[in-house]
Coordinates of C-alpha atoms in Angstrom, one line a residue:
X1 CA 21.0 -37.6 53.0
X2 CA 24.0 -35.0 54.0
X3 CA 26.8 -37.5 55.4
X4 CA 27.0 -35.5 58.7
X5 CA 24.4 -34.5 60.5
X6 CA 24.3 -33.6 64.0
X7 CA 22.8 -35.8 66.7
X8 CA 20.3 -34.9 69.3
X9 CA 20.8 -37.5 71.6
X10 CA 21.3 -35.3 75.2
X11 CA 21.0 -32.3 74.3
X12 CA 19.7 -30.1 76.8
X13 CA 16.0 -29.2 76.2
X14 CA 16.5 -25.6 76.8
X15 CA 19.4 -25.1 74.6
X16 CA 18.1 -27.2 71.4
X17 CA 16.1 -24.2 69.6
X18 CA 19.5 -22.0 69.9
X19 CA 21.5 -24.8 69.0
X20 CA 19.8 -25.6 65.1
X21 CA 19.7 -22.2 64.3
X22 CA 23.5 -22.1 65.0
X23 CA 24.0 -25.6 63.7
X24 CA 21.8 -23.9 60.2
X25 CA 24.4 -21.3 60.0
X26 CA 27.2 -23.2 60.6
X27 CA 26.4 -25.5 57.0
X28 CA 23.9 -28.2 58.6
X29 CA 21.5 -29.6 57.1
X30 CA 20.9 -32.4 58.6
X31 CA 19.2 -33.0 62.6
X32 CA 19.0 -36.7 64.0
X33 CA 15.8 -36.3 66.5
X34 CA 13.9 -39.1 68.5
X35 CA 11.1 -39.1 70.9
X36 CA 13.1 -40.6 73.1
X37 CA 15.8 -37.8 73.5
X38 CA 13.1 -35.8 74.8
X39 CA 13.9 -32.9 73.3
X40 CA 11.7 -32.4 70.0
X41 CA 9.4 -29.8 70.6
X42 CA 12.4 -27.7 71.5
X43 CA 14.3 -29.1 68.3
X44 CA 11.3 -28.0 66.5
X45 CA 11.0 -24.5 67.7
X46 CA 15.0 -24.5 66.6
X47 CA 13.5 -25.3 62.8
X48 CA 10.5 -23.3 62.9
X49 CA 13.1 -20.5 63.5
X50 CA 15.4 -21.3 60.7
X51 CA 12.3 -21.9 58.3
X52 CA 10.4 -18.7 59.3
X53 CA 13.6 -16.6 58.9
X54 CA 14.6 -17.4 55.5
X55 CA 17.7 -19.2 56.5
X56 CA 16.9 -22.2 55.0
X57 CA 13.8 -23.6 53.0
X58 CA 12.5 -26.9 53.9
X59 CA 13.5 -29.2 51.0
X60 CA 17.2 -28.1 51.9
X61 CA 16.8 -29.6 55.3
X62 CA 17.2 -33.5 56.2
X63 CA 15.5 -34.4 59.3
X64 CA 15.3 -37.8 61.2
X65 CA 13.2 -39.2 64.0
X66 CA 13.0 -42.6 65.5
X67 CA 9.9 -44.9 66.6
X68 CA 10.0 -45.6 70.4
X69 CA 9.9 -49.2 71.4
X70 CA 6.3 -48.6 72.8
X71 CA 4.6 -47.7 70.0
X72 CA 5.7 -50.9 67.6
X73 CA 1.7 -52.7 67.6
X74 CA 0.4 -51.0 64.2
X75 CA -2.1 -48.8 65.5
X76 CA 0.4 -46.9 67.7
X77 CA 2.6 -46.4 64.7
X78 CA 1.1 -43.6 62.8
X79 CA 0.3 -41.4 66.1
X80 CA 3.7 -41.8 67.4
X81 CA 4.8 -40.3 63.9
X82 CA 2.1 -37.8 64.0
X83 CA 3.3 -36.7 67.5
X84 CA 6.8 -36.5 66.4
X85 CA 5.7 -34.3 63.2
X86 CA 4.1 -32.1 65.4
X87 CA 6.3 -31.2 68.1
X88 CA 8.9 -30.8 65.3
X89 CA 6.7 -28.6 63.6
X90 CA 7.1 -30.4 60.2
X91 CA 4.3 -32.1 57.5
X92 CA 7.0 -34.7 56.9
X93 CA 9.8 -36.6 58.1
X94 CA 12.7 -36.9 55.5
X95 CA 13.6 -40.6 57.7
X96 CA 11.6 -42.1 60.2
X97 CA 13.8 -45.2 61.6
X98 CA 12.4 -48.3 64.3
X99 CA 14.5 -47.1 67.0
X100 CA 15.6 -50.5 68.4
X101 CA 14.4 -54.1 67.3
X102 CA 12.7 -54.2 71.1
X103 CA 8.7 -53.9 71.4
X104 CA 7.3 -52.9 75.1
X105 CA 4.1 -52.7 76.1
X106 CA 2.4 -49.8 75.3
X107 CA 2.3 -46.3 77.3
X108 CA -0.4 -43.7 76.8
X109 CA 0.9 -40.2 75.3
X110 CA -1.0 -38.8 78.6
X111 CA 0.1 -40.8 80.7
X112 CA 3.8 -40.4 79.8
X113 CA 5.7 -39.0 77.1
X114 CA 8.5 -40.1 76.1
X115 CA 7.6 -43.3 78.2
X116 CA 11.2 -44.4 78.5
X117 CA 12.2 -48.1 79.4
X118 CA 10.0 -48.9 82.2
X119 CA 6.9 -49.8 82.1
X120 CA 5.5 -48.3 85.5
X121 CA 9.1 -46.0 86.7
X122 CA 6.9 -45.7 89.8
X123 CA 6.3 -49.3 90.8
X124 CA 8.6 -50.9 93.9
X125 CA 10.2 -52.8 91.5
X126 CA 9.8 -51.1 88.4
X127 CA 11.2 -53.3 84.8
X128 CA 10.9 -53.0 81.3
X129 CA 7.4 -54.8 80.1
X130 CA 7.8 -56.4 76.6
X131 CA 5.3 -56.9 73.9
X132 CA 4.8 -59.8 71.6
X133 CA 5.1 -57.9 68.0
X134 CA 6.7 -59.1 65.1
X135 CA 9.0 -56.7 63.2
X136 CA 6.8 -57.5 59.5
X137 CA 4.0 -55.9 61.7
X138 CA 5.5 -52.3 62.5
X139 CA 7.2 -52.5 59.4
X140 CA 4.3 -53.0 57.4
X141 CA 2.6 -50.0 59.5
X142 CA 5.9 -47.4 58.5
X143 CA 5.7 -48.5 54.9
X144 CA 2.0 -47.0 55.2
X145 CA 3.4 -43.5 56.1
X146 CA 5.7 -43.3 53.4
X147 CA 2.2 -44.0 51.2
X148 CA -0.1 -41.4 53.4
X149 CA 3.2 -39.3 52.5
X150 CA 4.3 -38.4 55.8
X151 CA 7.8 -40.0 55.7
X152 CA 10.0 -39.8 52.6
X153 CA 12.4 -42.5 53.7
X154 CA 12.1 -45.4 56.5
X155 CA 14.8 -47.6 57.6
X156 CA 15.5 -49.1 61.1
X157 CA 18.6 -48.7 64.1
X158 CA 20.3 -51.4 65.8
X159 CA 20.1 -54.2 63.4
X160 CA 22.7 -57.1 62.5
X161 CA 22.7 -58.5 58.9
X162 CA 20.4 -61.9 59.8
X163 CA 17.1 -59.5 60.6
X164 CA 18.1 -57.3 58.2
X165 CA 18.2 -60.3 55.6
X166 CA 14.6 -61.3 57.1
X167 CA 13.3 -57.7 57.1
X168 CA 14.6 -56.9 53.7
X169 CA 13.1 -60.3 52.1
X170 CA 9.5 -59.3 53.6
X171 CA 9.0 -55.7 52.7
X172 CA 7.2 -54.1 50.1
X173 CA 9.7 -51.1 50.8
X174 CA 13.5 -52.1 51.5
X175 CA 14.6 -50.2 54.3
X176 CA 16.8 -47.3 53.1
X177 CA 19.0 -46.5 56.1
X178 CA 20.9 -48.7 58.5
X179 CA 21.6 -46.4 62.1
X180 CA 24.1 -48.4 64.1
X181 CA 27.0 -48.1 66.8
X182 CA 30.0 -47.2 64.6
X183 CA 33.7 -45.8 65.6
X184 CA 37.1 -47.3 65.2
X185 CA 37.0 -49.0 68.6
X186 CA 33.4 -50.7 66.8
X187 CA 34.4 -50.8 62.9
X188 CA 31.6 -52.6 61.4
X189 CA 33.0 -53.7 58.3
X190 CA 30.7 -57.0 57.5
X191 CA 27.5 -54.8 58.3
X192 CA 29.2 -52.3 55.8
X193 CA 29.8 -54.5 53.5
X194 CA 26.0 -55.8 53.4
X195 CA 24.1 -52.2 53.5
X196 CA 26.6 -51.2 50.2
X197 CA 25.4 -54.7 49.0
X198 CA 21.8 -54.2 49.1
X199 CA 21.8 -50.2 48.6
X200 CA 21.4 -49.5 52.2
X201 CA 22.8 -46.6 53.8
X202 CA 25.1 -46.9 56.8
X203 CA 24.7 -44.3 59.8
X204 CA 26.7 -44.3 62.5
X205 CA 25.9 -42.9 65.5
X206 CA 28.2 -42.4 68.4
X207 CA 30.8 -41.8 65.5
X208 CA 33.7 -40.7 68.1
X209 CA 33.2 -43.8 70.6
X210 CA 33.3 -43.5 74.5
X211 CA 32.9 -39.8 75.0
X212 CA 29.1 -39.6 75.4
X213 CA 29.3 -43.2 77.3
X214 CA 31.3 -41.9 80.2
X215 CA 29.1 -39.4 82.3
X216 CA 26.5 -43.0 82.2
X217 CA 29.4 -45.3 83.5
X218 CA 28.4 -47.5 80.4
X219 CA 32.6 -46.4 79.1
X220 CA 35.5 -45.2 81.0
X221 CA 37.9 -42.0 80.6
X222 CA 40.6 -44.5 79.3
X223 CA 38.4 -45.5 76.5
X224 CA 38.6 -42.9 73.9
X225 CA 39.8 -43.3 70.5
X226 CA 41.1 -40.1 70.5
X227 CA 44.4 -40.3 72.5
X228 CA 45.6 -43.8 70.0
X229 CA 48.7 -43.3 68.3
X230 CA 47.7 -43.7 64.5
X231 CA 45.1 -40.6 65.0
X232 CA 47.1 -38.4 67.1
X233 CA 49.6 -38.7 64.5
X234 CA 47.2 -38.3 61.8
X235 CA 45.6 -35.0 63.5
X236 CA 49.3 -33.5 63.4
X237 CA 49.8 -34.5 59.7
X238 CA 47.1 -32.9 58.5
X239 CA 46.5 -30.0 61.3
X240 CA 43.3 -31.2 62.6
X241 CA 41.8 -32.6 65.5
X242 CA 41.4 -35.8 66.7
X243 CA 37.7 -35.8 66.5
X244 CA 38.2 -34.5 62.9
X245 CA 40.9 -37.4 61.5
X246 CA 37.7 -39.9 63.6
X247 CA 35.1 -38.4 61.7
X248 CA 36.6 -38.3 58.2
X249 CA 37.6 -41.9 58.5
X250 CA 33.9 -42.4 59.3
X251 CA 32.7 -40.4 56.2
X252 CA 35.8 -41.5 53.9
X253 CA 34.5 -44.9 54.3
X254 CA 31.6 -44.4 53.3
X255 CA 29.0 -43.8 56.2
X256 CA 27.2 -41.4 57.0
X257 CA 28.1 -40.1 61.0
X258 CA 26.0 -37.5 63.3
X259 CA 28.0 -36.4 65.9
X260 CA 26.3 -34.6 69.2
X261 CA 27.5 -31.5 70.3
X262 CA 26.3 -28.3 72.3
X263 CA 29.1 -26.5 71.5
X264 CA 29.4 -23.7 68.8
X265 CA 33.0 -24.0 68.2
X266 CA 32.8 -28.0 68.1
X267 CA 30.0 -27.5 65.6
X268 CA 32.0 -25.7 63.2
X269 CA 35.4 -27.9 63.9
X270 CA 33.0 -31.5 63.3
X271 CA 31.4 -29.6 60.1
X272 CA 35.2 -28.7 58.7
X273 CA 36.1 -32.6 57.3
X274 CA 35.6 -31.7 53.3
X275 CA 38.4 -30.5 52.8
X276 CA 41.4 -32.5 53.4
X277 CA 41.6 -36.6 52.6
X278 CA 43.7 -39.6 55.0
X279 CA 45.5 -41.5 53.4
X280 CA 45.2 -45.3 52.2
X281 CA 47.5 -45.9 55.0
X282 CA 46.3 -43.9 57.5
X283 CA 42.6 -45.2 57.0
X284 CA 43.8 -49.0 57.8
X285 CA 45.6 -48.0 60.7
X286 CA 42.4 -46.4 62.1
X287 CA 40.6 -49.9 60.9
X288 CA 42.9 -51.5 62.7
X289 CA 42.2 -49.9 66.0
X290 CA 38.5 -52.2 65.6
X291 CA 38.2 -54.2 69.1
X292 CA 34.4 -54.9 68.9
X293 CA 33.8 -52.6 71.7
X294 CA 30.5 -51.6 71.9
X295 CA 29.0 -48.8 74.3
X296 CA 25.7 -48.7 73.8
X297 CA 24.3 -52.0 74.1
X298 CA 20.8 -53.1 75.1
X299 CA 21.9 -56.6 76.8
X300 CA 24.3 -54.9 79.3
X301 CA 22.2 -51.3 80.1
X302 CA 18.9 -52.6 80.5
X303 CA 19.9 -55.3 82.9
X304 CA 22.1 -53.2 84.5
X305 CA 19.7 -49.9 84.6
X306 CA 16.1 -50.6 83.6
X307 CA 16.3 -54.3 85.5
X308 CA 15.4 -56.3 82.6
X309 CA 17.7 -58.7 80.5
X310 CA 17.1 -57.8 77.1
X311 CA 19.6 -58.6 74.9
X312 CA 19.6 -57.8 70.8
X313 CA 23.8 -59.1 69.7
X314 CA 25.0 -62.5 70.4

C-alpha cells in the first residue's frame, strides 16, 4: 500500500471525477473511498477516466473502501461490497475496511443510500438504531470476499488494541490494516507499537488534525498543529510547509497517512514529502506535542448530532 494516499472524506461529489485524474497525474496511486462519503460513483467515474486513458493500469492503483455500520449482519456484507465495486467501477477492492466497530440496524439500498447514522432522518425524533451483531460475524463474512476474490486485503478503522487482540485471535485472516485517528495532537504510539507487533499496518486518517474538524464545530480554529513552535520551525529548516514537516513525521514513523484535499496545488505540496528527512530531534519534539486530543470521536458526535450515546474509547 503507497504510504500516502489521498482521502475522500468531503469531497464534493461534483468535483471528485476531476479531482483523481489530477490526483493520477500528480504521482497518486492510492484513493481512500467509503460509502459513507457519498461520493463513489463520482470517484469511480474519476478512475474509469484514468484507466480508459492509459494513465494508469489497474494493478498500479491502490484503492480502499469502507463497510457502513448498516450493513455488518452477514448477508448485507457482500452487497454492500458489491455496491461499492460497482459505483467505483472496479472487479476488486485492493482494501475493504469495517468502517467503525458500531452495527445499526439495517437500511434498504432503495430506501436510502448511503443511510447515514439515523435510522429514520425523518422521524420527530429521529436516533441512531443499533443492531446486536458480533464483530467474529461481519468479520467472518469479509474474510469470504477476500476468498470469492473481490477484496485483496481486509482490515478494520477505529479500533483500540483490546478488540484488535480479540479480533486477531478469532480470524482465519488477520486483519492487515489498522485506519485510525492519528496527528501529533493524537500520537498513537501504544497502538503503533501493537500493529508493527503483529504485522498490521497503521493508517492514519485526519493526518494534519483539526483542519477538517472545524467547519463541523467538532475542533476549533485554535486547534491546529500547524501554527506549534517545533513545526514552524521545522518547515523553515527545511523550506517546507507546515502540513509537509506534519505529514512526513506521520510517514517517517512509519504510518501510512491520506490526507483530503480539493486543491491542485495542495495535492502536489502533500505528495512532495520524499525527499527531504526530520531529524531525530525534530521527530520527538513533534511526539511531544501528543495531548490525546481526538476529533473525531463517536461518543461525543453522535450524542451530540445523531442523538444517540454511542461511545467506542474509554
Amino acid at each position: 500500500m503507497p504510504a500516502l494516499g489521498l482521502g475522500m472524506w468531503k469531497v464534493e461529489p461534483e468535483r471528485c471525477e476531476s479531482l483523481v485524474a489530477e490526483a493520477v497525474a500528480a504521482g497518486y496511486r492510492h484513493f481512500d473511498c467509503a460509502c459513507d462519503y457519498g461520493n463513489e460513483a463520482e470517484v469511480g467515474r474519476g478512475l474509469q477516466r484514468v484507466l480508459d486513458a492509459g494513465t494508469v493500469t489497474r494493478d498500479q492503483l491502490w484503492v480502499t473502501s469502507k463497510l457502513w455500520n448498516t450493513y455488518h449482519r452477514a448477508e448485507h456484507v457482500r452487497p454492500a461490497l458489491e455496491r461499492s465495486l460497482r459505483d467505483l467501477n472496479l472487479d476488486y477492492l485492493d482494501l475493504y475496511l469495517i468502517h467503525f466497530p458500531i452495527a445499526l440496524q439495517y437500511v434498504d439500498f432503495e430506501t436510502r443510500y448511503p443511510p447515514g447514522w439515523f435510522y429514520d432522518p425523518d422521524a420527530v425524533a429521529p436516533q441512531m438504531q443499533l443492531d446486536r451483531v458480533t464483530m467474529a460475524e461481519t468479520w467472518g463474512a469479509m474474510e469470504e470476499l477476500v476468498s470469492a476474490g473481490l477484496v485483496r486485503n481486509i482490515g478494520v478503522c477505529n479500533m483500540q488494541t483490546g478488540m484488535l487482540r480479540e479480533l486477531i485471535h478469532g480470524a482465519r485472516i488477520a486483519p492487515s490494516v489498522l485506519q485510525v485517528e492519528s496527528h501529533p495532537y493524537l500520537v498513537q504510539n501504544t497502538l503503533l507499537q501493537f500493529c508493527r507487533q503483529q504485522n498490521i499496518v497503521f493508517t492514519a486518517f485526519s493526518p494534519l488534525g483539526a483542519l477538517s474538524y472545524v467547519p463541523l464545530d467538532f475542533a476549533a480554529p485554535e486547534d491546529t498543529v500547524l501554527e506549534e513552535p517545533c513545526i514552524v520551525r521545522a518547515a523553515e529548516a527545511h523550506g517546507r510547509t507546515a502540513a509537509q514537516i506534519v505529514l512526513r513525521w506521520g510517514i517517517q514513523r512509519g504510518t501510512a497517512v491520506i490526507p483530503k484535499t480539493s486543491r491542485r496545488e495542495r495535492l502536489e505540496e502533500n505528495i512532495a514529502l520524499f525527499d527531504f528527512q526530520l531529524s531525530d530531534a525534530e521527530m520527538a519534539a513533534i511526539d511531544g506535542l501528543d495531548r490525546n486530543r481526538r476529533f473525531n470521536d463517536p461518543g461525543d458526535f453522535c450524542e451530540r448530532v445523531f442523538n444517540t450515546f454511542c461511545p467506542i474509547y474509554q
